[in-house]
mmCIF file of C-alpha atoms in Angstrom:
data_model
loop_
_atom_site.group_PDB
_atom_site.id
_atom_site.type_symbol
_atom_site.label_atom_id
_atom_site.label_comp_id
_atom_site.label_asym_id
_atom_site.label_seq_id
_atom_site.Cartn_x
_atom_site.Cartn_y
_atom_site.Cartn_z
ATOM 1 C CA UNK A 1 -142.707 81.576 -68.040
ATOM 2 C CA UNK A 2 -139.675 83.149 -69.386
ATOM 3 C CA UNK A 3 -136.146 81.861 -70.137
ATOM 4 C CA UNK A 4 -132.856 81.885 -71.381
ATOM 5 C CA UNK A 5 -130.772 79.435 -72.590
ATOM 6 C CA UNK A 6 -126.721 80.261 -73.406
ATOM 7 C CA UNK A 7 -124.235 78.074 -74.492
ATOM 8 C CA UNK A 8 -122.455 76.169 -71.607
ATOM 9 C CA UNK A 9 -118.612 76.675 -71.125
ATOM 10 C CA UNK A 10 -116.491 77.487 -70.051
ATOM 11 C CA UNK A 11 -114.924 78.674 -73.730
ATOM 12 C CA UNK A 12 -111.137 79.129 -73.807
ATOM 13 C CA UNK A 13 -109.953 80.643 -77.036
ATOM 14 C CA UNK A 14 -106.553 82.403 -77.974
ATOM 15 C CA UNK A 15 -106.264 86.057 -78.346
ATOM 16 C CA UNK A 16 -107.308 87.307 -81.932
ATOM 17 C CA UNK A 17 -109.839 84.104 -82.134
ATOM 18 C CA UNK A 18 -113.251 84.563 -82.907
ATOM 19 C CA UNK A 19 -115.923 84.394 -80.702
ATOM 20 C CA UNK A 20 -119.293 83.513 -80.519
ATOM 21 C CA UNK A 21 -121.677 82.758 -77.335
ATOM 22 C CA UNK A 22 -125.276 81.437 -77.872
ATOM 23 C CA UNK A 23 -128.023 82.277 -76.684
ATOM 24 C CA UNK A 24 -131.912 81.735 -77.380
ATOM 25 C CA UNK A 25 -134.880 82.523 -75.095
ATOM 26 C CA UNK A 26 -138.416 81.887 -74.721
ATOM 27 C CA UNK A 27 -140.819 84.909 -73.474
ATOM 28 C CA UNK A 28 -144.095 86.108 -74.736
ATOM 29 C CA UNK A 29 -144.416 89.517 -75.422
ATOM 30 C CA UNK A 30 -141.969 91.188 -77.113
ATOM 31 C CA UNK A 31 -138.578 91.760 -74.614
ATOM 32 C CA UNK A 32 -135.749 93.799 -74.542
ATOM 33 C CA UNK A 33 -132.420 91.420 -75.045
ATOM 34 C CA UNK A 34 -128.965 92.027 -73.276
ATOM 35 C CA UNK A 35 -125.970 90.787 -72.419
ATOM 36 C CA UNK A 36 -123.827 92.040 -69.164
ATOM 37 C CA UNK A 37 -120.233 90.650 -68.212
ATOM 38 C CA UNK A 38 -118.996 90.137 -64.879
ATOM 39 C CA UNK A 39 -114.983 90.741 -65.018
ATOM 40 C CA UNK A 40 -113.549 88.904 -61.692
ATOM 41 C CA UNK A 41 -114.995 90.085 -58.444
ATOM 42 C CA UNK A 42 -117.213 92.129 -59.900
ATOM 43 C CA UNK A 43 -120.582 92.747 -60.252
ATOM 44 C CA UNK A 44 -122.482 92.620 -63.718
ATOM 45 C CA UNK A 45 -122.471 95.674 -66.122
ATOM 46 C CA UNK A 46 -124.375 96.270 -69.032
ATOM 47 C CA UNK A 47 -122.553 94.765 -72.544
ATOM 48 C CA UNK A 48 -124.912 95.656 -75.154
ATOM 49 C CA UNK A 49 -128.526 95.820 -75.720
ATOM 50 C CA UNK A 50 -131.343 95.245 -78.396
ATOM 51 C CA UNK A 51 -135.000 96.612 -77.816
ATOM 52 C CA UNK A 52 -136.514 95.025 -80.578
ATOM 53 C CA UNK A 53 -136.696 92.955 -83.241
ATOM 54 C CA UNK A 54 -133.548 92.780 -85.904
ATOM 55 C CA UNK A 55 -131.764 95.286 -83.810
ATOM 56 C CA UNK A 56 -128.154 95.377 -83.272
ATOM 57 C CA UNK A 57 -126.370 95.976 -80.002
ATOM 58 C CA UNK A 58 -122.735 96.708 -80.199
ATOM 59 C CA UNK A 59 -120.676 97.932 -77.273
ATOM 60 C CA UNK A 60 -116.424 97.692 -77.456
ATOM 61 C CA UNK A 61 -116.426 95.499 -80.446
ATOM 62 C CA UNK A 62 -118.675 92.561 -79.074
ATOM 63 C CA UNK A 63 -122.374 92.377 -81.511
ATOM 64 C CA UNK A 64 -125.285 90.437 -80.598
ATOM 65 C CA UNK A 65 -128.841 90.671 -83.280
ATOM 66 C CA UNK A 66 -131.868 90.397 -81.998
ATOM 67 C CA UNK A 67 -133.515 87.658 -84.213
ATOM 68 C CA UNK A 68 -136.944 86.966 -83.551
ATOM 69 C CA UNK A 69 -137.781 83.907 -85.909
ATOM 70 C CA UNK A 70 -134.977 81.864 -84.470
ATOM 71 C CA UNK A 71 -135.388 83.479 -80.292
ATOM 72 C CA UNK A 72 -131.710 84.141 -80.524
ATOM 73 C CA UNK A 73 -129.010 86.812 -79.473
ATOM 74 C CA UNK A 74 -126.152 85.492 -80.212
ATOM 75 C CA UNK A 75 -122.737 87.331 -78.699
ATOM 76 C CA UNK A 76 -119.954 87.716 -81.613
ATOM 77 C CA UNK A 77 -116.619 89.521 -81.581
ATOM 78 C CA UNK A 78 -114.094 89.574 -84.065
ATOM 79 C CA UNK A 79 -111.103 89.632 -82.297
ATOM 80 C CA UNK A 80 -110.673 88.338 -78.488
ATOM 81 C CA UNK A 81 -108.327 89.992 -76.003
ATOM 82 C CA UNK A 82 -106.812 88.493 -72.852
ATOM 83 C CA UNK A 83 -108.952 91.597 -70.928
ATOM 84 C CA UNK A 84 -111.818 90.026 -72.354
ATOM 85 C CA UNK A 85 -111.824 87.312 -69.851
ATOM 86 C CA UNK A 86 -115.080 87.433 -67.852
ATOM 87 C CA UNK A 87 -118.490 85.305 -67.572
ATOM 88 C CA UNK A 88 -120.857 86.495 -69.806
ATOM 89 C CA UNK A 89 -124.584 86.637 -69.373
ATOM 90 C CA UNK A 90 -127.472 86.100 -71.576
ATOM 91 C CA UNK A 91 -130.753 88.104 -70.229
ATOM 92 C CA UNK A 92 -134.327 89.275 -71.383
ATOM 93 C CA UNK A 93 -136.785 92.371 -69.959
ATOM 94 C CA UNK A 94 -140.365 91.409 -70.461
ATOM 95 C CA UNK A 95 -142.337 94.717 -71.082
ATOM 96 C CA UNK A 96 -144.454 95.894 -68.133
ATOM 97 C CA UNK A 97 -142.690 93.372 -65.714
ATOM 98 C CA UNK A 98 -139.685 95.386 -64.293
ATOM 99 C CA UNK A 99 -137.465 92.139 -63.748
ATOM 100 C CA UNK A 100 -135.367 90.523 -65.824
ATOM 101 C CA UNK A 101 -134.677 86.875 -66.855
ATOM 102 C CA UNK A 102 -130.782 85.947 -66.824
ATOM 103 C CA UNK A 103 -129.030 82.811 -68.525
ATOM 104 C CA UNK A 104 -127.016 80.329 -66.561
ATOM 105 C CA UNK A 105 -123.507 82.232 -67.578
ATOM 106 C CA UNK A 106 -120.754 81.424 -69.665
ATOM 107 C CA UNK A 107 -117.035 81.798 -68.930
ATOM 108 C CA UNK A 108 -114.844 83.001 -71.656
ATOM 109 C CA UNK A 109 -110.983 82.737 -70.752
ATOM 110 C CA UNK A 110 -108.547 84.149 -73.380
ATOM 111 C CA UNK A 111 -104.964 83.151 -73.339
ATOM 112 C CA UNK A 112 -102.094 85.016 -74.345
ATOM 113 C CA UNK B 1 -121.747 109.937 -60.216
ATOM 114 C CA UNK B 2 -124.659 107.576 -59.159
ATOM 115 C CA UNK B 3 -124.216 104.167 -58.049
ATOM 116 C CA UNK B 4 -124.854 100.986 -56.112
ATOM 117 C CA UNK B 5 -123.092 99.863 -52.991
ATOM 118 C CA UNK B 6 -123.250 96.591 -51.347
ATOM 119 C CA UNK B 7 -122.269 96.255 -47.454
ATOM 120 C CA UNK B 8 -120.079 94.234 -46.013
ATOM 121 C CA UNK B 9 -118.378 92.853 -49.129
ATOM 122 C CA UNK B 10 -117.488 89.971 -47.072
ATOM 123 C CA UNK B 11 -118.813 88.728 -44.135
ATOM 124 C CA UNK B 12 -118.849 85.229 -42.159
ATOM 125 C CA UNK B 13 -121.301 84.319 -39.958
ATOM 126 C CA UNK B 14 -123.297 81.214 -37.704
ATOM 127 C CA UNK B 15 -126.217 79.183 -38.357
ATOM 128 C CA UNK B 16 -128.682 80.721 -36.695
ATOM 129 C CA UNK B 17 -127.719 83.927 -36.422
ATOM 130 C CA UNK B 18 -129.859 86.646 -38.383
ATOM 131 C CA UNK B 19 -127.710 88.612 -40.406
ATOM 132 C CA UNK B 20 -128.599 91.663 -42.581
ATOM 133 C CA UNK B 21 -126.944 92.855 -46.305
ATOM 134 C CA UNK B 22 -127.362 96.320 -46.684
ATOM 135 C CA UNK B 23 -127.710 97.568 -50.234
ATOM 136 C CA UNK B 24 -127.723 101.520 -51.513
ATOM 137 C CA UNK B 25 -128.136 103.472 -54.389
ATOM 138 C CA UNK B 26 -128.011 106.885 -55.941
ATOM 139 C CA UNK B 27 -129.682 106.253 -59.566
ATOM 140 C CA UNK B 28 -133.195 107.157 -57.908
ATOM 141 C CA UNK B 29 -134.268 103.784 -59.226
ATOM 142 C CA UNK B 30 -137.758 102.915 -58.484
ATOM 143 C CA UNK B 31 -136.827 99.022 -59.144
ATOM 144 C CA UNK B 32 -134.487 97.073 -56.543
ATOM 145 C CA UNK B 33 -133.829 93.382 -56.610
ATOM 146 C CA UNK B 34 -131.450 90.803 -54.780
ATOM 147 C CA UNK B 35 -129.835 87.851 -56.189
ATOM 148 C CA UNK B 36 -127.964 85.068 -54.998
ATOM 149 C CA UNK B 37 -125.220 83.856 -57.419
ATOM 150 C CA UNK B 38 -123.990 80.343 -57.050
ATOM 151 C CA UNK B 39 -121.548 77.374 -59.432
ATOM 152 C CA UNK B 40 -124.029 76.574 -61.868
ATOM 153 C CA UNK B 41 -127.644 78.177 -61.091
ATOM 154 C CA UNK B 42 -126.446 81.375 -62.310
ATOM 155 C CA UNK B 43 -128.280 84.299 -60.877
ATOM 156 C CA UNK B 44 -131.457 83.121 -58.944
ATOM 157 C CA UNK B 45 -133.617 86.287 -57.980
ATOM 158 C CA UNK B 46 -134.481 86.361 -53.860
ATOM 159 C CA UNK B 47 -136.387 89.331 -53.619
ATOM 160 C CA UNK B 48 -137.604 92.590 -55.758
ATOM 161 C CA UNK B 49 -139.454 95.737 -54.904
ATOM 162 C CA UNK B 50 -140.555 98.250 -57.247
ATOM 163 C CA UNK B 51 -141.113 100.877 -54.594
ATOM 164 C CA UNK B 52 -141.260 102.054 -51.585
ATOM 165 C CA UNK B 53 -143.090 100.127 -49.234
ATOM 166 C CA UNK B 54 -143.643 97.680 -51.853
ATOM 167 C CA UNK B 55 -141.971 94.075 -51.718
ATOM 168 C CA UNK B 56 -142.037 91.018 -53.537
ATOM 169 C CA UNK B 57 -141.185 86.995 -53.774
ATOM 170 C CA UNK B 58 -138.489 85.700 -56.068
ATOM 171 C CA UNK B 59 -137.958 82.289 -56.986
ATOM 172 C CA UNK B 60 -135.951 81.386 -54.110
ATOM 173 C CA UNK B 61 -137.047 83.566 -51.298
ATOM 174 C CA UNK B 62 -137.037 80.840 -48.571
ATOM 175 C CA UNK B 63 -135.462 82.024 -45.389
ATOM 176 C CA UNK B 64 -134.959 85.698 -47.025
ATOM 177 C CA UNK B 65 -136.819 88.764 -45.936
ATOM 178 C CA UNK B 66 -136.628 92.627 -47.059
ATOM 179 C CA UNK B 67 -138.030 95.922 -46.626
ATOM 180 C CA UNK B 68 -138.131 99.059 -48.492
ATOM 181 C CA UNK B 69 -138.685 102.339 -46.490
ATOM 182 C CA UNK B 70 -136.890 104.813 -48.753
ATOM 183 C CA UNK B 71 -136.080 104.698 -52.861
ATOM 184 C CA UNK B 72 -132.165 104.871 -52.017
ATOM 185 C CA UNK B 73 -132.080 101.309 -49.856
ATOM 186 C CA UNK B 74 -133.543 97.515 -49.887
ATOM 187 C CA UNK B 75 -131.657 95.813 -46.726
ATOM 188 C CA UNK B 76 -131.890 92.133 -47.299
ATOM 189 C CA UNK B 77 -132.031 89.754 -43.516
ATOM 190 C CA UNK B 78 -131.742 86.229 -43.121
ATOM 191 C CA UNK B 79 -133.766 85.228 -40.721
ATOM 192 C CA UNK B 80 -131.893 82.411 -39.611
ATOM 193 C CA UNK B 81 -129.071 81.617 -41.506
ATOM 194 C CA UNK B 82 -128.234 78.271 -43.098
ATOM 195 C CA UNK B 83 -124.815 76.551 -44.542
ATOM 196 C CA UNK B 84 -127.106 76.300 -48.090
ATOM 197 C CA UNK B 85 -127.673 80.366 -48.014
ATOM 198 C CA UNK B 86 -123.665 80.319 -47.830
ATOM 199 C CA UNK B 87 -123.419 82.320 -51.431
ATOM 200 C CA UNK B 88 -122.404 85.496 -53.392
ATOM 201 C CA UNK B 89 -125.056 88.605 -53.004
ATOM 202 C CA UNK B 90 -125.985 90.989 -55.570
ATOM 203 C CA UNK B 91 -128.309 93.814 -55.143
ATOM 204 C CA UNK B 92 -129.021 95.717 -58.634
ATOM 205 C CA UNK B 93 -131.652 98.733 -59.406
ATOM 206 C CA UNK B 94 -133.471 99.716 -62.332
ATOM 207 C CA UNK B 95 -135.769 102.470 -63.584
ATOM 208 C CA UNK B 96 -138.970 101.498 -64.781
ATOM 209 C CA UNK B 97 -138.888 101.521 -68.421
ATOM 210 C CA UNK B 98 -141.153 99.577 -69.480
ATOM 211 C CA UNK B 99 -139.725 96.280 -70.633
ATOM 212 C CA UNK B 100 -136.598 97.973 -71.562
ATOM 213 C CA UNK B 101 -134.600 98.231 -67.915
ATOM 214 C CA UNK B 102 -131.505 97.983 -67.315
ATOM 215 C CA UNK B 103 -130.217 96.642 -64.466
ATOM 216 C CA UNK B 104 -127.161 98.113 -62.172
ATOM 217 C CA UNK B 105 -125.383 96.181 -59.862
ATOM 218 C CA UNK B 106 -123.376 96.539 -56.862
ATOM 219 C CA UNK B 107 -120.366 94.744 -56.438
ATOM 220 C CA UNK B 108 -121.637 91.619 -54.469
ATOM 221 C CA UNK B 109 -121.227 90.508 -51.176
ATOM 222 C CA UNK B 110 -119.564 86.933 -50.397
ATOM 223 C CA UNK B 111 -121.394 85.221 -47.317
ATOM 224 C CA UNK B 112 -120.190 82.168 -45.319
ATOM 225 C CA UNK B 113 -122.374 80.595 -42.948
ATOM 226 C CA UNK B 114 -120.513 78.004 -41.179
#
């Protein structure tokens, strides 16, 4: 069946560091890739998304590329802010099958 | 603007006792689904329905039961509540899109069963 595997954390960086989250899956077909981010107490919302292969999602500075050779989508930003502080999840949308496949979740804290 | 809402956010209950999450929401999403969110099994998927009258098993449905009688609402009940269903709730919707969905969430609801 389907999966997703993301990096463990949690991750603590300081602001301004650079951040990347892994993230590879396993599917057949050809799914839809995205990452949502649950900010304390909150439920998940939609980070970015790729539909298909060697697309780019991008969404308030935070990239992920679909790459289909090595079943990654990797989470990068630049430049980390304190508000950035959330658990961040990995998931994949297998065509036809209406649900979607989530990653364990990692934590990202960002210190001042 | 549309949305999802989760009720009661928080809520503690017995073992034994059946208990019942309510979940609603305005997107006019065909596709509803209930999680269970717990320390390191991220989201595990309880129940889904992709319309009305239609329901289906998750991976962990054990103990979990749901109906769907209008788009707007997919109530989840536990039957009999247990100390392990003692977790964090999360209904979400999506449209049918095929392959491409995206799901919405509601805000969770934290459960105690003592």
């Amino acid at each position: 069946g389907d999966s997703v595997t993301q990096m463990e954390g949690p991750v603590t960086l300081s602001e301004e560091a650079f951040l990347t989250i892994n993230c590879t899956y396993t599917a057949t077909g050809y799914p839809s890739l995205f990452w949502y981010v649950q900010y304390p107490g909150e439920g998940l919302q939609l980070l970015l998304k790729a539909t298909k292969a060697d697309d780019k999602g991008s969404n308030k500075g935070f990239e992920a590329t679909y790459r289909k050779e090595t079943t990654s989508f990797h989470l990068e930003k630049g430049s980390v802010q304190v508000s950035d502080s959330a658990v961040y999840f990995c998931a994949l949308s297998n065509t036809n099958a209406g649900k979607s496949t989530f990653g364990d979740g990692t934590t990202l804290t960002v210190k001042p | 603007d549309a949305e999802i809402t989760q009720s009661p956010r928080h809520k503690i209950t017995e073992t034994g006792r059946q208990v019942t999450l309510a979940c609603h929401q305005t997107w006019n999403h065909n596709n509803m689904f209930w999680y269970r969110q717990d320390l390191g099994h991220g989201l595990r998927l309880i129940h889904y329905s992709y319309g009305v009258q239609d329901t289906n098993k998750g991976e962990v449905s054990d103990g979990y039961s749901v109906s769907r009688s209008n788009t707007e609402d997919l109530p989840l009940t536990l039957e009999s509540a247990a100390s392990s269903q003692t977790s964090v709730y999360f209904c979400a919707s999506s449209e049918s899109a095929g392959g491409q969905e995206t799901q919405y969430f509601g805000p969770g609801t934290r459960l105690l069963v003592l």
